[in-house]
Short mmCIF file of C-alpha atoms in Angstrom, two decimals:
data_model
loop_
_atom_site.label_atom_id
_atom_site.label_comp_id
_atom_site.label_asym_id
_atom_site.label_seq_id
_atom_site.Cartn_x
_atom_site.Cartn_y
_atom_site.Cartn_z
CA MET A 13 1.71 3.76 13.86
CA THR A 14 0.50 5.56 10.77
CA VAL A 15 -1.90 3.23 10.23
CA LEU A 16 -3.15 4.13 14.22
CA ILE A 17 -3.44 7.81 13.66
CA ALA A 18 -5.15 7.12 10.71
CA PHE A 19 -7.81 5.38 12.31
CA LEU A 20 -8.11 7.77 15.87
CA VAL A 21 -8.47 10.57 13.10
CA ASN A 22 -11.45 8.64 11.11
CA ILE A 23 -13.42 8.11 14.20
CA LEU A 24 -13.08 11.18 15.46
CA ILE A 25 -14.07 12.44 11.76
CA ALA A 26 -16.84 10.14 11.63
CA THR A 27 -18.30 10.86 14.63
CA ALA A 28 -18.58 14.60 13.62
CA LYS A 29 -19.53 14.25 9.63
CA THR A 30 -22.73 11.80 11.75
CA VAL A 31 -24.00 14.43 14.23
CA ALA A 32 -23.89 17.42 11.13
CA ALA A 33 -25.41 14.50 8.26
CA VAL A 34 -28.38 14.36 10.97
CA LEU A 35 -28.29 17.83 11.67
CA THR A 36 -28.22 19.33 7.80
CA SER A 37 -30.01 16.56 6.10
CA SER A 38 -27.33 16.63 3.49
CA ALA A 39 -26.27 14.13 1.05
CA SER A 40 -23.20 14.92 0.53
CA MET A 41 -22.91 15.11 4.45
CA VAL A 42 -23.96 11.65 4.81
CA ALA A 43 -21.75 10.72 1.90
CA GLU A 44 -18.82 11.96 3.94
CA ALA A 45 -20.22 10.12 6.84
CA VAL A 46 -20.17 6.70 5.38
CA HIS A 47 -16.47 7.48 4.15
CA SER A 48 -15.13 8.16 6.91
CA TRP A 49 -16.87 4.90 9.15
CA ALA A 50 -15.16 2.82 5.99
CA ASP A 51 -11.87 4.54 6.26
CA ALA A 52 -11.89 3.73 10.13
CA GLY A 53 -13.77 0.33 9.97
CA ASN A 54 -10.67 -0.17 6.66
CA GLU A 55 -7.57 0.55 9.42
CA VAL A 56 -8.69 -2.19 11.36
CA PHE A 57 -7.78 -4.76 8.56
CA LEU A 58 -4.87 -2.57 7.52
CA LEU A 59 -3.61 -3.64 11.85
CA ILE A 60 -4.34 -6.92 11.04
CA ALA A 61 -2.60 -7.18 8.04
CA ASP A 62 0.25 -5.41 9.40
CA ARG A 63 0.38 -8.55 12.46
CA ARG A 64 -0.59 -10.88 10.41
CA GLY A 65 2.16 -10.29 7.90
CA ALA A 66 4.31 -10.15 10.61
CA ARG A 67 4.36 -13.28 12.09
CA MET A 68 7.08 -15.88 12.12
CA LYS A 69 8.14 -17.94 9.13
CA ASP A 70 7.18 -21.83 10.50
CA ALA A 71 7.69 -25.34 9.01
CA ARG A 72 3.75 -25.05 7.60
CA HIS A 73 5.00 -21.90 6.18
CA PRO A 74 9.29 -21.60 5.00
CA LEU A 75 8.88 -18.00 3.37
CA GLY A 76 6.49 -16.85 6.13
CA TYR A 77 3.09 -15.54 6.43
CA GLY A 78 3.87 -11.62 4.76
CA ARG A 79 2.01 -12.38 1.99
CA ALA A 80 -0.87 -12.32 4.87
CA ALA A 81 -0.75 -8.42 4.55
CA PHE A 82 -2.12 -8.31 0.61
CA VAL A 83 -4.95 -10.60 1.34
CA TRP A 84 -6.41 -8.56 4.09
CA SER A 85 -5.26 -4.59 2.24
CA LEU A 86 -7.46 -6.21 -0.31
CA VAL A 87 -10.57 -7.24 1.68
CA ALA A 88 -9.70 -3.47 3.12
CA ALA A 89 -9.74 -2.03 -0.20
CA PHE A 90 -12.56 -3.53 -1.20
CA GLY A 91 -14.47 -2.61 2.00
CA ILE A 92 -13.85 1.05 0.82
CA PHE A 93 -15.52 -0.05 -2.20
CA ALA A 94 -18.84 -1.72 -0.58
CA ALA A 95 -18.90 0.16 2.16
CA GLY A 96 -18.30 3.81 0.56
CA SER A 97 -18.69 3.51 -2.91
CA VAL A 98 -21.43 1.81 -3.92
CA VAL A 99 -23.72 3.12 -0.28
CA SER A 100 -22.23 6.37 -1.78
CA ILE A 101 -23.55 6.66 -4.71
CA MET A 102 -27.20 4.59 -4.16
CA HIS A 103 -28.20 7.79 -1.21
CA GLY A 104 -27.01 10.16 -4.37
CA VAL A 105 -29.06 8.90 -7.00
CA GLN A 106 -32.15 7.91 -4.66
CA GLN A 107 -31.95 12.01 -3.67
CA LEU A 108 -31.54 13.26 -7.39
CA THR A 109 -35.40 12.18 -7.12
CA ALA A 110 -36.44 13.26 -4.04
CA ALA A 111 -33.68 16.11 -2.72
CA GLU A 112 -33.69 17.42 0.77
CA PRO A 113 -33.14 21.22 1.41
CA VAL A 114 -29.26 21.36 3.30
CA GLU A 115 -30.38 22.80 6.19
CA ASP A 116 -28.06 24.97 8.85
CA PRO A 117 -25.23 24.83 6.23
CA VAL A 118 -23.13 26.17 8.93
CA VAL A 119 -22.63 23.16 10.80
CA ALA A 120 -21.58 20.96 7.76
CA TYR A 121 -19.13 23.52 6.69
CA ALA A 122 -17.30 23.99 10.19
CA VAL A 123 -17.47 19.71 10.43
CA LEU A 124 -15.84 19.88 6.72
CA GLY A 125 -13.74 22.36 7.83
CA ILE A 126 -12.33 20.52 10.59
CA ALA A 127 -12.42 16.85 9.00
CA PHE A 128 -9.71 19.11 6.62
CA VAL A 129 -7.26 20.04 8.95
CA LEU A 130 -7.39 16.28 10.73
CA GLU A 131 -6.76 14.41 7.65
CA GLY A 132 -4.00 16.76 6.42
CA VAL A 133 -2.40 15.90 9.24
CA SER A 134 -3.11 11.96 8.44
CA PHE A 135 -1.89 12.73 4.95
CA THR A 136 0.85 14.86 5.95
CA GLN A 137 2.76 12.27 8.10
CA ALA A 138 2.22 9.32 5.19
CA LEU A 139 3.36 12.08 2.51
CA VAL A 140 6.16 12.42 4.90
CA ARG A 141 7.17 9.17 5.34
CA SER A 142 6.52 8.45 1.65
CA ARG A 143 9.01 11.34 0.53
CA ALA A 144 11.73 10.01 2.75
CA ALA A 145 11.33 6.66 1.01
CA ALA A 146 11.52 7.68 -1.92
CA HIS A 147 14.73 9.95 -1.38
CA GLU A 148 16.12 7.04 -0.32
CA ARG A 149 15.18 4.67 -3.29
CA GLY A 150 15.93 7.63 -5.90
CA THR A 151 12.63 8.23 -7.10
CA HIS A 152 9.78 9.91 -7.33
CA THR A 153 7.24 10.23 -4.00
CA TRP A 154 4.43 9.00 -6.32
CA ASP A 155 5.72 6.28 -8.10
CA TYR A 156 7.26 5.03 -4.62
CA VAL A 157 3.77 5.35 -3.23
CA LEU A 158 2.38 3.06 -6.58
CA ASP A 159 5.44 0.79 -7.02
CA THR A 160 5.97 0.19 -3.08
CA SER A 161 5.11 -3.09 -1.46
CA ASP A 162 4.18 -1.51 1.80
CA THR A 163 0.46 -1.64 1.11
CA THR A 164 -0.57 -0.14 4.38
CA LEU A 165 1.20 3.47 3.59
CA ARG A 166 -0.13 2.83 0.35
CA ALA A 167 -3.46 2.65 1.46
CA VAL A 168 -3.59 5.19 4.10
CA PHE A 169 -1.65 7.80 1.73
CA PHE A 170 -4.76 7.33 -0.81
CA GLU A 171 -7.83 7.29 1.68
CA ASP A 172 -6.17 10.37 3.25
CA GLY A 173 -5.89 11.68 -0.53
CA ALA A 174 -9.22 10.73 -1.11
CA ALA A 175 -10.64 11.99 1.97
CA LEU A 176 -9.54 15.87 1.12
CA ILE A 177 -10.74 15.45 -2.27
CA GLY A 178 -13.79 14.14 -1.19
CA LEU A 179 -14.33 17.58 1.26
CA VAL A 180 -13.76 19.78 -1.28
CA ILE A 181 -16.40 18.01 -3.27
CA ALA A 182 -18.60 18.07 -0.67
CA ALA A 183 -18.44 21.17 0.46
CA GLY A 184 -18.36 22.68 -2.84
CA SER A 185 -21.77 20.85 -3.67
CA ILE A 186 -23.60 22.11 -0.68
CA ALA A 187 -22.54 25.58 -1.85
CA LEU A 188 -23.60 25.23 -5.10
CA HIS A 189 -26.80 24.91 -3.24
CA GLN A 190 -27.13 27.93 -1.47
CA VAL A 191 -26.03 29.80 -4.58
CA THR A 192 -28.63 27.51 -7.42
CA GLY A 193 -31.01 27.29 -5.04
CA GLN A 194 -31.48 23.58 -6.53
CA ALA A 195 -30.77 20.93 -3.57
CA VAL A 196 -30.12 18.36 -6.87
CA TRP A 197 -26.34 19.74 -5.85
CA ASP A 198 -26.35 18.43 -3.10
CA ALA A 199 -26.77 14.44 -4.24
CA VAL A 200 -24.30 14.93 -7.66
CA GLY A 201 -21.47 15.35 -5.15
CA SER A 202 -22.31 12.66 -2.95
CA ILE A 203 -22.41 10.61 -6.40
CA LEU A 204 -19.16 12.35 -7.32
CA VAL A 205 -17.71 10.67 -3.42
CA GLY A 206 -18.53 7.64 -4.20
CA ILE A 207 -17.29 7.55 -7.72
CA LEU A 208 -14.52 9.00 -5.99
CA LEU A 209 -14.29 5.90 -3.32
CA GLY A 210 -14.76 3.49 -6.22
CA ILE A 211 -11.79 4.73 -8.25
CA VAL A 212 -8.86 4.46 -5.30
CA ALA A 213 -10.71 0.96 -4.15
CA VAL A 214 -10.12 -0.22 -7.62
CA MET A 215 -7.03 0.79 -7.81
CA LEU A 216 -6.03 -0.20 -4.55
CA MET A 217 -6.86 -3.82 -4.84
CA ARG A 218 -5.41 -4.21 -8.45
CA ARG A 219 -1.90 -3.12 -6.62
CA ASN A 220 -2.56 -5.77 -3.93
CA ILE A 221 -3.35 -8.94 -6.59
CA VAL A 222 0.08 -7.75 -8.32
CA PHE A 223 1.62 -9.17 -4.81
CA LEU A 224 -0.11 -11.42 -4.57
CA VAL A 225 0.95 -13.33 -7.77
CA GLY A 226 3.61 -12.50 -7.33
CA ALA A 227 5.41 -9.47 -8.34
CA ASN A 228 9.19 -9.10 -9.12
CA ALA A 229 11.62 -5.97 -7.28
CA SER A 230 12.31 -2.88 -9.77
CA PRO A 231 14.98 -3.26 -11.74
CA GLU A 232 17.09 -0.69 -9.75
CA ILE A 233 16.82 -2.73 -6.79
CA ARG A 234 18.15 -6.74 -9.08
CA ALA A 235 20.86 -3.85 -10.15
CA ARG A 236 22.10 -2.80 -6.74
CA ALA A 237 21.21 -6.65 -5.56
CA GLY A 238 23.27 -7.74 -8.88
CA ARG A 239 26.22 -5.43 -7.81
CA ALA A 240 26.62 -6.20 -3.86
CA LEU A 241 26.94 -9.95 -4.73
CA LEU A 242 29.69 -9.24 -7.14
CA ALA A 243 31.08 -7.17 -4.91
CA ARG A 244 31.70 -9.75 -2.58
CA PRO A 245 35.36 -11.79 -3.04
CA GLU A 246 33.27 -15.86 -2.76
CA ILE A 247 31.60 -14.83 -6.18
CA GLU A 248 32.90 -14.19 -9.64
CA ARG A 249 29.78 -14.47 -11.85
CA VAL A 250 25.95 -13.85 -11.04
CA THR A 251 24.26 -16.01 -14.60
CA TYR A 252 20.98 -15.94 -12.47
CA LEU A 253 19.07 -13.57 -10.13
CA HIS A 254 15.15 -13.48 -8.94
CA PHE A 255 13.28 -10.83 -6.98
CA GLU A 256 9.65 -12.01 -5.64
CA TYR A 257 7.97 -9.93 -2.94
CA ILE A 258 6.40 -12.33 -0.30
CA GLY A 259 5.57 -9.17 2.41
CA PRO A 260 5.84 -5.60 2.77
CA ASN A 261 9.16 -5.13 2.17
CA ARG A 262 9.95 -8.70 2.04
CA LEU A 263 11.77 -10.30 -0.57
CA PHE A 264 12.33 -14.09 -1.62
CA LEU A 265 15.96 -14.29 -3.71
CA VAL A 266 17.22 -16.80 -5.46
CA ALA A 267 20.55 -16.76 -7.60
CA GLU A 268 22.72 -18.99 -9.46
CA VAL A 269 26.20 -18.09 -9.06
CA ASP A 270 29.97 -18.53 -9.94
CA LEU A 271 32.05 -19.13 -6.48
CA ALA A 272 35.67 -17.96 -6.58
CA GLY A 273 38.14 -21.13 -6.54
CA ASP A 274 37.78 -24.73 -7.05
CA ALA A 275 36.58 -26.01 -3.80
CA THR A 276 35.33 -29.64 -3.02
CA GLU A 277 31.46 -30.31 -2.99
CA HIS A 278 31.70 -30.22 0.92
CA ASN A 279 32.88 -26.89 0.90
CA VAL A 280 30.99 -25.81 -1.71
CA ALA A 281 27.82 -26.43 0.11
CA ARG A 282 29.13 -24.79 3.40
CA ARG A 283 30.12 -21.61 1.99
CA LEU A 284 27.09 -21.22 -0.13
CA ARG A 285 25.26 -21.46 3.34
CA ALA A 286 27.14 -18.96 4.44
CA ILE A 287 26.68 -16.09 1.87
CA GLU A 288 22.59 -17.08 2.56
CA GLN A 289 23.31 -16.81 5.60
CA ASP A 290 25.06 -13.47 5.22
CA LEU A 291 21.83 -12.16 2.71
CA GLU A 292 19.56 -12.90 4.75
CA GLU A 293 20.89 -10.18 7.59
CA ASN A 294 19.54 -7.52 5.67
CA PRO A 295 16.23 -7.07 6.90
CA ALA A 296 14.54 -6.94 2.87
CA ILE A 297 15.57 -10.17 2.61
CA GLU A 298 13.31 -13.14 4.03
CA THR A 299 15.28 -16.32 2.57
CA ALA A 300 18.03 -16.62 0.30
CA VAL A 301 18.62 -19.40 -2.53
CA LEU A 302 22.09 -19.70 -3.82
CA SER A 303 23.45 -22.52 -6.11
CA LEU A 304 26.14 -23.20 -8.59
CA SER A 305 25.85 -21.63 -12.33
CA VAL A 306 27.03 -23.78 -15.28
CA ASP A 307 29.89 -23.28 -17.03
CA ASP A 308 28.30 -22.00 -20.30
CA GLU A 309 25.81 -19.68 -18.68
CA PRO A 310 26.42 -16.32 -19.64
CA SER A 311 26.88 -13.51 -16.79
CA LEU A 312 24.17 -11.36 -16.08
CA ASP A 313 24.78 -7.48 -16.51
CA PHE A 314 24.19 -5.14 -13.93
CA SER A 315 25.83 -2.09 -14.81
CA LEU A 316 23.01 -0.27 -15.47
CA GLY A 317 20.56 1.19 -13.23
CA PRO A 318 21.40 3.27 -10.06
#
């Protein structure tokens, strides 16, 4: 729903900005139109990411298709850089030497104002969702958005945030052009919008690459999971615990445990499998693999963390 709202908003805004760019001949408006069309295109990739990543695991992909979401989100982030940043910067540089006066700036201000309201609605929706998730995990909203494996939420959050900043830059550039009479300020606005998009795109690409190469869960999640395992009456010790994200909000769990009692090998295997199946009932755990600890391995301490 977050992506769909952002997509519809960006289509409306991109259309309005394109018309305004033609009517006003403003370089900043051209950059903003490119920005919104790029965002709309990126939302398509994010919708594909959600759909591909949600496919059920099968024989060829025993851990599921969750990492496909990171791949398509990476493509979407690159789209911001290629279609938004590069085009905006190049157009601004060209306008520096052939700057045209902004015609009918009232049209530009009106479109920018409406766009700010619409982008604000979309950003608020992403912000509310992020705050709720951060509160649930006992962390700051900013930290949650940066660290979350939910690549779609992070992309919408930063794209809409960058859009709001870009609108302020565009309006300020047109205002400086009016005040000073220098059309170069409008071109500078286009360049600044392009730089802003580039920064956001690089940041999003880096975060997706982190999850693609294999990112561990946070120490807090690991500590909570370890304590949850030790709370089970059939587990006496945990000597190894590994989490890895294999998709948005989906984890692969590997642990070595010491079971209570001295059951036969056959019964131990059944008990381990029953625990694995119970753990996989948690929607955040895609697959759990448990094995027995070696006697001389030290027990892990999960006393730290929330």
